[in-house]
Amino acid sequence: MVEKGRQRLDKVLAHMGFGTRKEIKKLVKEKRIMVNGELANDPGLHVLPVRDHIEVDGEPVEYRQYIYIMLNKPQGFLSATEDRFAQVVVDLLPPEYRAFHPFPVGRLDKDAEGLLLLTNDGKLAHQLLSPKKHVPKTYYAVVCGMVTETDVEAFRNGVTLNDGYRTMPGELKILRSGPESEVELTIYEGKYHQVKRMFEAVGKKVIYLKRIAMGSLILDERLKPGEYRELSEEEIKKLRELNPTR
Ligand code: URA
């Protein structure tokens, strides 16, 4: 029986982005992989990745199971892992990150920009998306039409969307009011096109939308659209604190 946590060497290295199983078999054949100081001669060798010391070309492999990436999503990309026709956010990542099979936590519309978390940590994603958790999401929006205190009040009370759904209270902050207004809106749920539909409910149209925060995670302003970085330990810890069982 295989000891708990043990996995095939080729599977571990494929997960860490060292290539396909076939490519790893070749690395083994070329004697480029060591396990605990000994040459690996079988790609099917069972290893305990958190304990065993694996080296490829003399470089230690730092094993990790999960990856957490903050992406500033650009317009024109679908929040998906694959699509037959459109470009998807995962296409923006390099192969060494894609090897972890990250997926977007929640969705931003194709024409929306901003904070998107990509991870392969299903448990954390589930927590962040759970309707019961009411994780706040903050958006910056440019709205066609004059946003006023009446709208602030309406959002505070919840508005009725075009399908009859009454939203939870949202916090609307007016940054600039004019024929085109700039606002920040925090909502605690994630209905389809929610921000756009909330403004439609008060007779206005969102013409630009960017998510700037989700829970404790704040979009890194240094990331231009299309750019990404891994989350810091601190950012991951704070996100996990949402879930006391973890
Ligand atoms: N609300 C929207 O209307 N669109 C998004 O992408 C996110 C929230």
PDB file of C-alpha atoms and ligand atoms in Angstrom:
ATOM      1  CA  MET A   1       0.000   0.000   0.000  1.00  0.00           C
ATOM      2  CA  VAL A   2       1.193   3.527  -0.768  1.00  0.00           C
ATOM      3  CA  GLU A   3       1.904   5.614   2.358  1.00  0.00           C
ATOM      4  CA  LYS A   4      -0.533   8.513   2.768  1.00  0.00           C
ATOM      5  CA  GLY A   5       0.654  11.614   0.939  1.00  0.00           C
ATOM      6  CA  ARG A   6       3.027   9.669  -1.263  1.00  0.00           C
ATOM      7  CA  GLN A   7       2.826  10.311  -4.970  1.00  0.00           C
ATOM      8  CA  ARG A   8       4.643   9.283  -8.080  1.00  0.00           C
ATOM      9  CA  LEU A   9       7.769  11.337  -8.758  1.00  0.00           C
ATOM     10  CA  ASP A  10       6.651  12.190 -12.294  1.00  0.00           C
ATOM     11  CA  LYS A  11       3.270  13.384 -11.011  1.00  0.00           C
ATOM     12  CA  VAL A  12       4.886  15.629  -8.396  1.00  0.00           C
ATOM     13  CA  LEU A  13       7.279  17.143 -10.898  1.00  0.00           C
ATOM     14  CA  ALA A  14       4.555  17.640 -13.503  1.00  0.00           C
ATOM     15  CA  HIS A  15       2.494  19.447 -10.857  1.00  0.00           C
ATOM     16  CA  MET A  16       5.510  21.656 -10.143  1.00  0.00           C
ATOM     17  CA  GLY A  17       5.758  22.616 -13.807  1.00  0.00           C
ATOM     18  CA  PHE A  18       8.729  20.492 -14.899  1.00  0.00           C
ATOM     19  CA  GLY A  19       6.923  19.230 -17.971  1.00  0.00           C
ATOM     20  CA  THR A  20       4.705  16.383 -19.005  1.00  0.00           C
ATOM     21  CA  ARG A  21       5.133  12.913 -17.552  1.00  0.00           C
ATOM     22  CA  LYS A  22       6.867  11.933 -20.790  1.00  0.00           C
ATOM     23  CA  GLU A  23       9.322  14.817 -20.452  1.00  0.00           C
ATOM     24  CA  ILE A  24      10.005  13.877 -16.851  1.00  0.00           C
ATOM     25  CA  LYS A  25      10.667  10.288 -17.845  1.00  0.00           C
ATOM     26  CA  LYS A  26      13.320  11.690 -20.168  1.00  0.00           C
ATOM     27  CA  LEU A  27      14.853  13.737 -17.331  1.00  0.00           C
ATOM     28  CA  VAL A  28      15.072  10.555 -15.256  1.00  0.00           C
ATOM     29  CA  LYS A  29      16.681   8.713 -18.145  1.00  0.00           C
ATOM     30  CA  GLU A  30      19.206  11.540 -18.513  1.00  0.00           C
ATOM     31  CA  LYS A  31      20.020  11.131 -14.791  1.00  0.00           C
ATOM     32  CA  ARG A  32      19.044  14.710 -13.988  1.00  0.00           C
ATOM     33  CA  ILE A  33      16.823  13.962 -11.007  1.00  0.00           C
ATOM     34  CA  MET A  34      17.960  13.097  -7.472  1.00  0.00           C
ATOM     35  CA  VAL A  35      15.762  12.041  -4.569  1.00  0.00           C
ATOM     36  CA  ASN A  36      17.265  12.286  -1.087  1.00  0.00           C
ATOM     37  CA  GLY A  37      20.761  12.418  -2.541  1.00  0.00           C
ATOM     38  CA  GLU A  38      20.309   9.401  -4.798  1.00  0.00           C
ATOM     39  CA  LEU A  39      19.826   9.292  -8.516  1.00  0.00           C
ATOM     40  CA  ALA A  40      16.225   8.576  -9.392  1.00  0.00           C
ATOM     41  CA  ASN A  41      15.968   5.795 -11.939  1.00  0.00           C
ATOM     42  CA  ASP A  42      12.209   5.309 -11.962  1.00  0.00           C
ATOM     43  CA  PRO A  43       9.692   8.074 -12.798  1.00  0.00           C
ATOM     44  CA  GLY A  44       7.093   6.002 -10.930  1.00  0.00           C
ATOM     45  CA  LEU A  45       9.075   6.131  -7.683  1.00  0.00           C
ATOM     46  CA  HIS A  46       6.814   7.020  -4.778  1.00  0.00           C
ATOM     47  CA  VAL A  47       7.915  10.124  -2.915  1.00  0.00           C
ATOM     48  CA  LEU A  48       6.511  12.163  -0.069  1.00  0.00           C
ATOM     49  CA  PRO A  49       6.826  15.618  -1.592  1.00  0.00           C
ATOM     50  CA  VAL A  50       6.610  17.533   1.682  1.00  0.00           C
ATOM     51  CA  ARG A  51       9.474  15.519   3.173  1.00  0.00           C
ATOM     52  CA  ASP A  52      11.654  14.052   0.444  1.00  0.00           C
ATOM     53  CA  HIS A  53      14.410  16.203  -0.982  1.00  0.00           C
ATOM     54  CA  ILE A  54      14.054  16.307  -4.750  1.00  0.00           C
ATOM     55  CA  GLU A  55      16.573  17.989  -7.043  1.00  0.00           C
ATOM     56  CA  VAL A  56      16.407  18.643 -10.760  1.00  0.00           C
ATOM     57  CA  ASP A  57      19.746  19.499 -12.368  1.00  0.00           C
ATOM     58  CA  GLY A  58      21.149  20.061  -8.898  1.00  0.00           C
ATOM     59  CA  GLU A  59      18.462  22.604  -7.967  1.00  0.00           C
ATOM     60  CA  PRO A  60      16.184  21.699  -5.047  1.00  0.00           C
ATOM     61  CA  VAL A  61      12.496  21.521  -5.900  1.00  0.00           C
ATOM     62  CA  GLU A  62      10.422  23.470  -3.431  1.00  0.00           C
ATOM     63  CA  TYR A  63       7.219  21.556  -3.291  1.00  0.00           C
ATOM     64  CA  ARG A  64       3.918  23.265  -2.772  1.00  0.00           C
ATOM     65  CA  GLN A  65       0.435  22.110  -3.361  1.00  0.00           C
ATOM     66  CA  TYR A  66      -1.357  25.376  -3.876  1.00  0.00           C
ATOM     67  CA  ILE A  67      -0.818  28.522  -5.832  1.00  0.00           C
ATOM     68  CA  TYR A  68      -2.490  31.898  -5.290  1.00  0.00           C
ATOM     69  CA  ILE A  69      -2.217  34.541  -7.989  1.00  0.00           C
ATOM     70  CA  MET A  70      -3.559  38.066  -8.056  1.00  0.00           C
ATOM     71  CA  LEU A  71      -4.344  39.125 -11.610  1.00  0.00           C
ATOM     72  CA  ASN A  72      -5.326  42.554 -12.812  1.00  0.00           C
ATOM     73  CA  LYS A  73      -7.760  41.217 -15.377  1.00  0.00           C
ATOM     74  CA  PRO A  74      -7.729  43.173 -18.621  1.00  0.00           C
ATOM     75  CA  GLN A  75     -10.833  43.769 -20.693  1.00  0.00           C
ATOM     76  CA  GLY A  76     -11.569  41.223 -23.404  1.00  0.00           C
ATOM     77  CA  PHE A  77     -10.775  38.085 -21.414  1.00  0.00           C
ATOM     78  CA  LEU A  78     -13.278  35.583 -20.062  1.00  0.00           C
ATOM     79  CA  SER A  79     -13.021  34.614 -16.392  1.00  0.00           C
ATOM     80  CA  ALA A  80     -12.630  30.948 -17.242  1.00  0.00           C
ATOM     81  CA  THR A  81      -9.988  28.273 -17.651  1.00  0.00           C
ATOM     82  CA  GLU A  82     -10.861  27.489 -21.240  1.00  0.00           C
ATOM     83  CA  ASP A  83     -13.171  28.524 -24.022  1.00  0.00           C
ATOM     84  CA  ARG A  84     -13.468  27.436 -27.620  1.00  0.00           C
ATOM     85  CA  PHE A  85     -13.604  30.956 -29.016  1.00  0.00           C
ATOM     86  CA  ALA A  86     -12.574  33.630 -26.535  1.00  0.00           C
ATOM     87  CA  GLN A  87      -9.331  34.326 -24.735  1.00  0.00           C
ATOM     88  CA  VAL A  88      -9.467  33.303 -21.084  1.00  0.00           C
ATOM     89  CA  VAL A  89      -7.680  34.702 -18.043  1.00  0.00           C
ATOM     90  CA  VAL A  90      -5.598  31.557 -17.540  1.00  0.00           C
ATOM     91  CA  ASP A  91      -4.008  32.239 -20.951  1.00  0.00           C
ATOM     92  CA  LEU A  92      -2.324  35.244 -19.354  1.00  0.00           C
ATOM     93  CA  LEU A  93      -0.302  33.045 -17.006  1.00  0.00           C
ATOM     94  CA  PRO A  94       3.040  31.398 -17.818  1.00  0.00           C
ATOM     95  CA  PRO A  95       3.256  27.577 -18.080  1.00  0.00           C
ATOM     96  CA  GLU A  96       4.898  27.207 -14.656  1.00  0.00           C
ATOM     97  CA  TYR A  97       1.752  28.666 -13.063  1.00  0.00           C
ATOM     98  CA  ARG A  98      -0.656  26.923 -15.415  1.00  0.00           C
ATOM     99  CA  ALA A  99       0.888  23.604 -14.358  1.00  0.00           C
ATOM    100  CA  PHE A 100      -0.943  24.049 -11.042  1.00  0.00           C
ATOM    101  CA  HIS A 101      -4.308  24.233 -12.848  1.00  0.00           C
ATOM    102  CA  PRO A 102      -5.445  27.485 -11.239  1.00  0.00           C
ATOM    103  CA  PHE A 103      -8.989  28.682 -11.812  1.00  0.00           C
ATOM    104  CA  PRO A 104     -10.575  32.092 -11.264  1.00  0.00           C
ATOM    105  CA  VAL A 105     -12.354  32.609  -7.957  1.00  0.00           C
ATOM    106  CA  GLY A 106     -15.606  34.119  -9.140  1.00  0.00           C
ATOM    107  CA  ARG A 107     -16.162  36.004 -12.312  1.00  0.00           C
ATOM    108  CA  LEU A 108     -15.633  39.406 -13.786  1.00  0.00           C
ATOM    109  CA  ASP A 109     -17.467  40.287 -16.981  1.00  0.00           C
ATOM    110  CA  LYS A 110     -15.495  40.144 -20.211  1.00  0.00           C
ATOM    111  CA  ASP A 111     -15.501  43.943 -20.426  1.00  0.00           C
ATOM    112  CA  ALA A 112     -14.583  44.412 -16.741  1.00  0.00           C
ATOM    113  CA  GLU A 113     -11.110  44.828 -15.311  1.00  0.00           C
ATOM    114  CA  GLY A 114      -9.391  44.430 -12.016  1.00  0.00           C
ATOM    115  CA  LEU A 115      -8.841  42.073  -9.153  1.00  0.00           C
ATOM    116  CA  LEU A 116      -9.196  38.400  -9.925  1.00  0.00           C
ATOM    117  CA  LEU A 117      -7.791  35.721  -7.677  1.00  0.00           C
ATOM    118  CA  LEU A 118      -6.628  32.553  -9.408  1.00  0.00           C
ATOM    119  CA  THR A 119      -5.900  29.497  -7.331  1.00  0.00           C
ATOM    120  CA  ASN A 120      -6.108  25.715  -7.246  1.00  0.00           C
ATOM    121  CA  ASP A 121      -7.196  25.818  -3.605  1.00  0.00           C
ATOM    122  CA  GLY A 122     -10.791  24.709  -3.972  1.00  0.00           C
ATOM    123  CA  LYS A 123     -11.557  25.030  -0.302  1.00  0.00           C
ATOM    124  CA  LEU A 124     -10.506  28.661  -0.098  1.00  0.00           C
ATOM    125  CA  ALA A 125     -12.356  29.440  -3.326  1.00  0.00           C
ATOM    126  CA  HIS A 126     -15.481  27.838  -1.965  1.00  0.00           C
ATOM    127  CA  GLN A 127     -15.274  29.921   1.202  1.00  0.00           C
ATOM    128  CA  LEU A 128     -14.798  33.149  -0.712  1.00  0.00           C
ATOM    129  CA  LEU A 129     -17.696  32.411  -3.014  1.00  0.00           C
ATOM    130  CA  SER A 130     -20.101  31.025  -0.456  1.00  0.00           C
ATOM    131  CA  PRO A 131     -23.245  33.182  -0.441  1.00  0.00           C
ATOM    132  CA  LYS A 132     -23.430  32.614   3.318  1.00  0.00           C
ATOM    133  CA  LYS A 133     -20.106  34.353   3.923  1.00  0.00           C
ATOM    134  CA  HIS A 134     -21.131  37.677   2.361  1.00  0.00           C
ATOM    135  CA  VAL A 135     -17.580  38.468   1.343  1.00  0.00           C
ATOM    136  CA  PRO A 136     -17.449  42.170   0.413  1.00  0.00           C
ATOM    137  CA  LYS A 137     -16.389  43.106  -3.089  1.00  0.00           C
ATOM    138  CA  THR A 138     -15.547  46.666  -3.974  1.00  0.00           C
ATOM    139  CA  TYR A 139     -15.750  48.093  -7.466  1.00  0.00           C
ATOM    140  CA  TYR A 140     -14.674  51.321  -9.040  1.00  0.00           C
ATOM    141  CA  ALA A 141     -17.082  52.342 -11.787  1.00  0.00           C
ATOM    142  CA  VAL A 142     -17.616  55.104 -14.276  1.00  0.00           C
ATOM    143  CA  VAL A 143     -21.319  55.637 -14.708  1.00  0.00           C
ATOM    144  CA  CYS A 144     -23.140  57.506 -17.436  1.00  0.00           C
ATOM    145  CA  GLY A 145     -25.421  59.960 -15.651  1.00  0.00           C
ATOM    146  CA  MET A 146     -25.341  62.014 -12.501  1.00  0.00           C
ATOM    147  CA  VAL A 147     -25.019  59.800  -9.420  1.00  0.00           C
ATOM    148  CA  THR A 148     -26.581  61.496  -6.421  1.00  0.00           C
ATOM    149  CA  GLU A 149     -27.267  61.019  -2.714  1.00  0.00           C
ATOM    150  CA  THR A 150     -30.652  59.561  -3.732  1.00  0.00           C
ATOM    151  CA  ASP A 151     -28.758  56.674  -5.359  1.00  0.00           C
ATOM    152  CA  VAL A 152     -26.556  56.283  -2.275  1.00  0.00           C
ATOM    153  CA  GLU A 153     -29.717  55.972  -0.199  1.00  0.00           C
ATOM    154  CA  ALA A 154     -31.361  53.581  -2.682  1.00  0.00           C
ATOM    155  CA  PHE A 155     -28.311  51.291  -2.663  1.00  0.00           C
ATOM    156  CA  ARG A 156     -28.191  51.454   1.124  1.00  0.00           C
ATOM    157  CA  ASN A 157     -31.752  50.145   1.218  1.00  0.00           C
ATOM    158  CA  GLY A 158     -31.215  47.588  -1.528  1.00  0.00           C
ATOM    159  CA  VAL A 159     -32.540  47.959  -5.064  1.00  0.00           C
ATOM    160  CA  THR A 160     -34.776  45.716  -7.143  1.00  0.00           C
ATOM    161  CA  LEU A 161     -33.043  44.190 -10.167  1.00  0.00           C
ATOM    162  CA  ASN A 162     -34.732  43.523 -13.500  1.00  0.00           C
ATOM    163  CA  ASP A 163     -35.568  39.940 -12.477  1.00  0.00           C
ATOM    164  CA  GLY A 164     -37.351  41.111  -9.332  1.00  0.00           C
ATOM    165  CA  TYR A 165     -34.480  40.231  -6.969  1.00  0.00           C
ATOM    166  CA  ARG A 166     -34.012  42.717  -4.172  1.00  0.00           C
ATOM    167  CA  THR A 167     -30.325  43.217  -3.411  1.00  0.00           C
ATOM    168  CA  MET A 168     -28.731  43.389  -0.002  1.00  0.00           C
ATOM    169  CA  PRO A 169     -27.623  46.864   1.057  1.00  0.00           C
ATOM    170  CA  GLY A 170     -24.614  48.155  -0.867  1.00  0.00           C
ATOM    171  CA  GLU A 171     -22.294  50.986   0.089  1.00  0.00           C
ATOM    172  CA  LEU A 172     -22.039  53.568  -2.633  1.00  0.00           C
ATOM    173  CA  LYS A 173     -19.423  56.301  -2.445  1.00  0.00           C
ATOM    174  CA  ILE A 174     -19.525  59.145  -4.951  1.00  0.00           C
ATOM    175  CA  LEU A 175     -16.031  60.144  -6.049  1.00  0.00           C
ATOM    176  CA  ARG A 176     -17.194  62.605  -8.721  1.00  0.00           C
ATOM    177  CA  SER A 177     -20.680  63.442  -9.846  1.00  0.00           C
ATOM    178  CA  GLY A 178     -21.435  64.862 -13.276  1.00  0.00           C
ATOM    179  CA  PRO A 179     -22.845  63.840 -16.662  1.00  0.00           C
ATOM    180  CA  GLU A 180     -20.384  60.991 -16.186  1.00  0.00           C
ATOM    181  CA  SER A 181     -19.844  60.005 -12.557  1.00  0.00           C
ATOM    182  CA  GLU A 182     -17.128  58.074 -10.776  1.00  0.00           C
ATOM    183  CA  VAL A 183     -18.077  55.883  -7.856  1.00  0.00           C
ATOM    184  CA  GLU A 184     -16.979  53.098  -5.569  1.00  0.00           C
ATOM    185  CA  LEU A 185     -19.506  50.439  -4.678  1.00  0.00           C
ATOM    186  CA  THR A 186     -19.154  47.670  -2.109  1.00  0.00           C
ATOM    187  CA  ILE A 187     -21.548  44.744  -2.338  1.00  0.00           C
ATOM    188  CA  TYR A 188     -21.842  41.614  -0.210  1.00  0.00           C
ATOM    189  CA  GLU A 189     -23.206  39.178  -2.746  1.00  0.00           C
ATOM    190  CA  GLY A 190     -22.414  38.281  -6.320  1.00  0.00           C
ATOM    191  CA  LYS A 191     -25.412  38.101  -8.594  1.00  0.00           C
ATOM    192  CA  TYR A 192     -24.880  37.997 -12.338  1.00  0.00           C
ATOM    193  CA  HIS A 193     -23.839  41.463 -13.639  1.00  0.00           C
ATOM    194  CA  GLN A 194     -24.783  42.780 -10.235  1.00  0.00           C
ATOM    195  CA  VAL A 195     -23.113  46.192 -10.312  1.00  0.00           C
ATOM    196  CA  LYS A 196     -24.335  46.973 -13.819  1.00  0.00           C
ATOM    197  CA  ARG A 197     -27.853  45.859 -12.934  1.00  0.00           C
ATOM    198  CA  MET A 198     -27.901  47.845  -9.686  1.00  0.00           C
ATOM    199  CA  PHE A 199     -27.165  50.999 -11.650  1.00  0.00           C
ATOM    200  CA  GLU A 200     -29.741  50.048 -14.268  1.00  0.00           C
ATOM    201  CA  ALA A 201     -32.224  49.798 -11.396  1.00  0.00           C
ATOM    202  CA  VAL A 202     -31.667  53.509 -10.736  1.00  0.00           C
ATOM    203  CA  GLY A 203     -31.709  54.416 -14.433  1.00  0.00           C
ATOM    204  CA  LYS A 204     -27.958  54.651 -15.050  1.00  0.00           C
ATOM    205  CA  LYS A 205     -25.427  52.806 -17.123  1.00  0.00           C
ATOM    206  CA  VAL A 206     -22.013  51.539 -16.058  1.00  0.00           C
ATOM    207  CA  ILE A 207     -19.509  52.322 -18.798  1.00  0.00           C
ATOM    208  CA  TYR A 208     -16.349  51.152 -17.051  1.00  0.00           C
ATOM    209  CA  LEU A 209     -16.002  48.622 -14.252  1.00  0.00           C
ATOM    210  CA  LYS A 210     -12.998  47.564 -12.236  1.00  0.00           C
ATOM    211  CA  ARG A 211     -12.906  45.418  -9.114  1.00  0.00           C
ATOM    212  CA  ILE A 212     -10.505  46.799  -6.549  1.00  0.00           C
ATOM    213  CA  ALA A 213     -11.046  44.566  -3.516  1.00  0.00           C
ATOM    214  CA  MET A 214     -12.438  41.206  -2.498  1.00  0.00           C
ATOM    215  CA  GLY A 215     -12.559  40.436   1.208  1.00  0.00           C
ATOM    216  CA  SER A 216      -9.188  41.372   2.671  1.00  0.00           C
ATOM    217  CA  LEU A 217      -7.511  41.277  -0.722  1.00  0.00           C
ATOM    218  CA  ILE A 218      -6.811  44.626  -2.372  1.00  0.00           C
ATOM    219  CA  LEU A 219      -5.723  45.011  -5.975  1.00  0.00           C
ATOM    220  CA  ASP A 220      -2.029  45.858  -6.121  1.00  0.00           C
ATOM    221  CA  GLU A 221      -1.942  49.192  -7.925  1.00  0.00           C
ATOM    222  CA  ARG A 222       1.433  48.361  -9.415  1.00  0.00           C
ATOM    223  CA  LEU A 223      -0.165  45.660 -11.557  1.00  0.00           C
ATOM    224  CA  LYS A 224      -1.161  46.960 -14.970  1.00  0.00           C
ATOM    225  CA  PRO A 225      -4.050  45.208 -16.752  1.00  0.00           C
ATOM    226  CA  GLY A 226      -2.809  41.755 -17.744  1.00  0.00           C
ATOM    227  CA  GLU A 227      -0.150  41.661 -15.035  1.00  0.00           C
ATOM    228  CA  TYR A 228      -0.158  39.288 -12.067  1.00  0.00           C
ATOM    229  CA  ARG A 229       1.793  38.317  -9.022  1.00  0.00           C
ATOM    230  CA  GLU A 230       1.629  35.639  -6.357  1.00  0.00           C
ATOM    231  CA  LEU A 231      -0.071  36.548  -3.101  1.00  0.00           C
ATOM    232  CA  SER A 232       2.151  37.159  -0.090  1.00  0.00           C
ATOM    233  CA  GLU A 233       1.979  34.797   2.896  1.00  0.00           C
ATOM    234  CA  GLU A 234       0.197  37.555   4.780  1.00  0.00           C
ATOM    235  CA  GLU A 235      -2.449  37.995   2.081  1.00  0.00           C
ATOM    236  CA  ILE A 236      -3.113  34.244   2.011  1.00  0.00           C
ATOM    237  CA  LYS A 237      -3.341  34.109   5.801  1.00  0.00           C
ATOM    238  CA  LYS A 238      -5.853  36.941   5.909  1.00  0.00           C
ATOM    239  CA  LEU A 239      -8.017  35.348   3.246  1.00  0.00           C
ATOM    240  CA  ARG A 240      -7.976  32.061   5.142  1.00  0.00           C
ATOM    241  CA  GLU A 241      -9.054  33.775   8.347  1.00  0.00           C
ATOM    242  CA  LEU A 242     -12.446  33.992   6.743  1.00  0.00           C
ATOM    243  CA  ASN A 243     -12.640  30.303   7.430  1.00  0.00           C
ATOM    244  CA  PRO A 244     -12.029  29.489  11.087  1.00  0.00           C
ATOM    245  CA  THR A 245     -12.025  25.725  10.456  1.00  0.00           C
ATOM    246  CA  ARG A 246      -8.874  25.930   8.424  1.00  0.00           C
TER     247      ARG A 246
HETATM  248  N1  URA B   1     -20.883  43.294 -11.418  1.00  0.00           N
HETATM  249  C1  URA B   1     -20.953  43.392 -12.750  1.00  0.00           C
HETATM  250  O1  URA B   1     -21.894  43.959 -13.286  1.00  0.00           O
HETATM  251  N2  URA B   1     -19.973  42.859 -13.473  1.00  0.00           N
HETATM  252  C2  URA B   1     -18.889  42.241 -12.946  1.00  0.00           C
HETATM  253  O2  URA B   1     -18.014  41.785 -13.657  1.00  0.00           O
HETATM  254  C3  URA B   1     -18.832  42.146 -11.543  1.00  0.00           C
HETATM  255  C4  URA B   1     -19.854  42.681 -10.799  1.00  0.00           C
END
